[in-house]
Short mmCIF file of C-alpha atoms in Angstrom, two decimals:
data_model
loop_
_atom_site.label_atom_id
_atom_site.label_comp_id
_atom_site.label_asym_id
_atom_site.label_seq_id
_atom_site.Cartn_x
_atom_site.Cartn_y
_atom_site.Cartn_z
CA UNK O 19 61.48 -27.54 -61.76
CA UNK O 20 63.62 -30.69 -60.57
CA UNK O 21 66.74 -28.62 -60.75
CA UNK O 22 64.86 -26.15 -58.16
CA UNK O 23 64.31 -29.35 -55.95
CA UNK O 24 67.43 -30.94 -56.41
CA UNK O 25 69.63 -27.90 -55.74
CA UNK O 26 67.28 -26.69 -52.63
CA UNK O 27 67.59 -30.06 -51.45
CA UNK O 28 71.16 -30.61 -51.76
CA UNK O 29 72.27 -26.98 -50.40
CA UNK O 30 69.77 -28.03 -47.18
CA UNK O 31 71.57 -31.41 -46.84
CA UNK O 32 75.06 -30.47 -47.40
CA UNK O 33 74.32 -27.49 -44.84
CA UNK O 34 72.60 -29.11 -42.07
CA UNK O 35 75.15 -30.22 -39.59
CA UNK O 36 74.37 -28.98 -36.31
CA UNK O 37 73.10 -30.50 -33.47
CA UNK O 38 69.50 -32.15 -33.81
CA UNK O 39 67.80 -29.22 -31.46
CA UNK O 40 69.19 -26.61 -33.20
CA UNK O 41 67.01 -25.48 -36.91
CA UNK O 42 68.99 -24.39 -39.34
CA UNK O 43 67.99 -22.20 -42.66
CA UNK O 44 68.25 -25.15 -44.89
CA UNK O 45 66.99 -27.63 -42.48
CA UNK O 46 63.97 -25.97 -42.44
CA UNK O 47 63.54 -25.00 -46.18
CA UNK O 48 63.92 -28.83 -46.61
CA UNK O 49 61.25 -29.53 -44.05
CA UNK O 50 59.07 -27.13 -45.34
CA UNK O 51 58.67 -28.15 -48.18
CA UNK O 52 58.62 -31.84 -48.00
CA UNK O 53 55.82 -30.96 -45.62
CA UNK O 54 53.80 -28.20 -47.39
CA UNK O 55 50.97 -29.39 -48.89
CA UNK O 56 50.58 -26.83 -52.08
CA UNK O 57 54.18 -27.81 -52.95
CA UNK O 58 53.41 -31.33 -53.27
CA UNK O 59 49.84 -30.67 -55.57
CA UNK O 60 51.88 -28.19 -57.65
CA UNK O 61 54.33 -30.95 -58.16
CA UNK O 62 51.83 -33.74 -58.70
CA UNK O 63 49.77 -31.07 -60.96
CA UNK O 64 53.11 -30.55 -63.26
CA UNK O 65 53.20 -34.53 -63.12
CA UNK O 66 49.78 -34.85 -64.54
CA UNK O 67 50.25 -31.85 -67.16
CA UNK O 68 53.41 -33.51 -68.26
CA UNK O 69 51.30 -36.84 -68.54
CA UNK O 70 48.99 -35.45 -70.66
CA UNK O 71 50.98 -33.37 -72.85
CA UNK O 72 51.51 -36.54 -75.70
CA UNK O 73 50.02 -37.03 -79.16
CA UNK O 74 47.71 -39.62 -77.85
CA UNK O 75 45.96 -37.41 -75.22
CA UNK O 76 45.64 -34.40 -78.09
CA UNK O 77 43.60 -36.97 -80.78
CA UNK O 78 46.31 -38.23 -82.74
CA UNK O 79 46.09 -42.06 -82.29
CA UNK O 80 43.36 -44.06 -82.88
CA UNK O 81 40.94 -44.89 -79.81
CA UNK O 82 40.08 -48.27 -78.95
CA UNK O 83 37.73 -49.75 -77.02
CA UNK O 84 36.76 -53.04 -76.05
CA UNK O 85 33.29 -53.95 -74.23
CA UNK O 86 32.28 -57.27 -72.88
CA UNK O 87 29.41 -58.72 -71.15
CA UNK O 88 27.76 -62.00 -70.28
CA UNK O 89 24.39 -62.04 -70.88
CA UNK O 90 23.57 -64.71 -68.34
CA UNK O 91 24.23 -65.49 -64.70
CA UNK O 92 25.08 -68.72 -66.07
CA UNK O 93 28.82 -70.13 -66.37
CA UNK O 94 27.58 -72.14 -69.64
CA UNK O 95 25.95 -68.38 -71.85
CA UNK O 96 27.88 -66.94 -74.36
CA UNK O 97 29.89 -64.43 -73.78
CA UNK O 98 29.34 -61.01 -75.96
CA UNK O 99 32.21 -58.56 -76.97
CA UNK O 100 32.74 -54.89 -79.25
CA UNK O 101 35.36 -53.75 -79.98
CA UNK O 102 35.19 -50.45 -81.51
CA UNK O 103 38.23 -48.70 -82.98
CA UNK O 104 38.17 -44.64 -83.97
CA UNK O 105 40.06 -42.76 -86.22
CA UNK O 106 40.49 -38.96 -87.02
CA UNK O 107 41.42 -39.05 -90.47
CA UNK O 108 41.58 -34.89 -90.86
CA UNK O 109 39.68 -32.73 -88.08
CA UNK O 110 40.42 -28.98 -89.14
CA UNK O 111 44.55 -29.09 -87.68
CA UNK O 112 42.66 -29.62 -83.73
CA UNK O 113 45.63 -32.19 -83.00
CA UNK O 114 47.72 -29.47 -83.27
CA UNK O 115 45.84 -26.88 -81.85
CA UNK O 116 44.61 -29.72 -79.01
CA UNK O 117 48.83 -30.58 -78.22
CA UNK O 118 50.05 -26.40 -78.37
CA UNK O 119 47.68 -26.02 -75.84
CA UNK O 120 48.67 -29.36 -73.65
CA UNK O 121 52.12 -28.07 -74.11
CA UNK O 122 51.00 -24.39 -72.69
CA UNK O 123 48.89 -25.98 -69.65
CA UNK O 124 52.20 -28.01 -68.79
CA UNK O 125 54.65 -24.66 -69.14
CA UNK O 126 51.66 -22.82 -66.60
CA UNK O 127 51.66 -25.77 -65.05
CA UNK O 128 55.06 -25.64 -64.22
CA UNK O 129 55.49 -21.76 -63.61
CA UNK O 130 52.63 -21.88 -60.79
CA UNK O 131 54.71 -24.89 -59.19
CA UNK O 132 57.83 -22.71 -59.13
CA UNK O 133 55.97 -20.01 -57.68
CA UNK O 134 54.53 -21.80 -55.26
CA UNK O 135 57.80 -23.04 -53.97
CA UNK O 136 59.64 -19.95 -54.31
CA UNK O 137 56.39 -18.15 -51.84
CA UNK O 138 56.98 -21.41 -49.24
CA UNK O 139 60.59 -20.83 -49.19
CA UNK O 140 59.89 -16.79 -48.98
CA UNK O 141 57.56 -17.75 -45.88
CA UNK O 142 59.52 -20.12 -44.20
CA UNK O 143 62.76 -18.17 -44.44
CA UNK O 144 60.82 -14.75 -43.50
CA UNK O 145 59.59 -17.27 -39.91
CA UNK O 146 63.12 -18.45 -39.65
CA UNK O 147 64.23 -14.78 -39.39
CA UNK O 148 61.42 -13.63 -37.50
CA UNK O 149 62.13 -16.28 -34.70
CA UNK O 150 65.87 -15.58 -34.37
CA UNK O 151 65.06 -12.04 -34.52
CA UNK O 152 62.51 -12.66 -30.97
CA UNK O 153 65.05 -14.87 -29.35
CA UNK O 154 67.27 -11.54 -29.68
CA UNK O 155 64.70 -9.69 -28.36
CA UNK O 156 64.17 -11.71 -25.62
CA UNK O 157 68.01 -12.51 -24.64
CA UNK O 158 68.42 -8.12 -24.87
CA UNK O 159 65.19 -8.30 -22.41
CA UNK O 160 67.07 -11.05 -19.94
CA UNK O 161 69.93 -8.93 -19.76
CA UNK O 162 68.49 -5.79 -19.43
CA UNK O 163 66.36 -7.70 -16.65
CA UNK O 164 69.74 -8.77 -15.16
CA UNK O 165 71.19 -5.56 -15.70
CA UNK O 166 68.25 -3.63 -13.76
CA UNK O 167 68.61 -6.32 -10.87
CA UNK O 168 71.89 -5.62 -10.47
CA UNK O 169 71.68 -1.76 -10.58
CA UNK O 170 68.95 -2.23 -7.78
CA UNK O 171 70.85 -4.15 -5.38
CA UNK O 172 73.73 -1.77 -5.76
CA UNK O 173 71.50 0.87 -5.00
CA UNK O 174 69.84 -0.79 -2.09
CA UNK O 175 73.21 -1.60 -0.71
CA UNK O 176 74.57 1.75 -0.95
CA UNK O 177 71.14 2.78 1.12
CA UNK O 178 71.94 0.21 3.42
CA UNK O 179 74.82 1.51 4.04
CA UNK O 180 74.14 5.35 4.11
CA UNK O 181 75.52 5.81 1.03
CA UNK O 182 72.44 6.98 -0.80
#
């Protein structure tokens, strides 16, 4: 997943060198997806999946907790703590059940963040195309504009001068 970002982002940086008005491809890959919102919960979604795929988080380690009151709004009461400690001595082979399927939510995890990068990219390079395909479009329809301006003042000039 990082080489996907790094390379994406290094073929947009090493490519962008045109003037600041003018969008290139991997200008705008590199905006879109610092931008895009899904990208960035995919990516923080993978962080958390990769968080929790550890021993710990599947039951292996003991859990500890500590609790602690004061009794009394007074600075002088005693002040009461528990601290309670659990261990799973054997639990039916759940730890390693529990930490397959942390390390199957992380590999999910981490396909649906490549998908939803590769779909962004799709989208904004499909857009990218589909604008410089209109600004053909509309530089043909200038010309042929141009084109039928000219053709009519010929014409009018050649009725003008009896010519037509």
């Amino acid at each position: 997943m990082k080489r996907v970002f790094a390379s994406i982002f290094f073929i947009s940086g090493t490519l962008f060198s045109q003037a600041q008005d003018t969008l290139s491809l991997a200008y705008a890959i590199q905006i879109g997806l610092k931008n895009n919102f899904d990208v960035q919960i995919g990516a923080l979604n993978l962080d958390i999946a990769k968080n929790n795929n550890n021993w710990g988080q599947a039951g292996l380690f003991p859990s500890i907790n500590l609790t602690a009151n004061q009794p009394g709004k007074n600075v002088s009461d005693n002040l009461n703590g528990i601290l309670d400690v659990q261990f799973t001595l054997f639990d039916g082979f759940a730890i390693k059940l529990t930490k397959a399927r942390l390390e199957k939510i992380e590999e999910l995890t981490g396909g649906n963040a490549r998908f939803i990068m590769e779909n962004t990219v799709q989208g904004i390079i499909l857009g990218y195309y589909q604008v410089l395909l209109l600004k053909e479009q509309l530089n043909v329809l200038v010309r042929n504009k141009e084109f039928s301006k000219e053709r009519y003042d010929y014409i009018k000039l050649r009725k003008e001068l009896g010519g037509a």
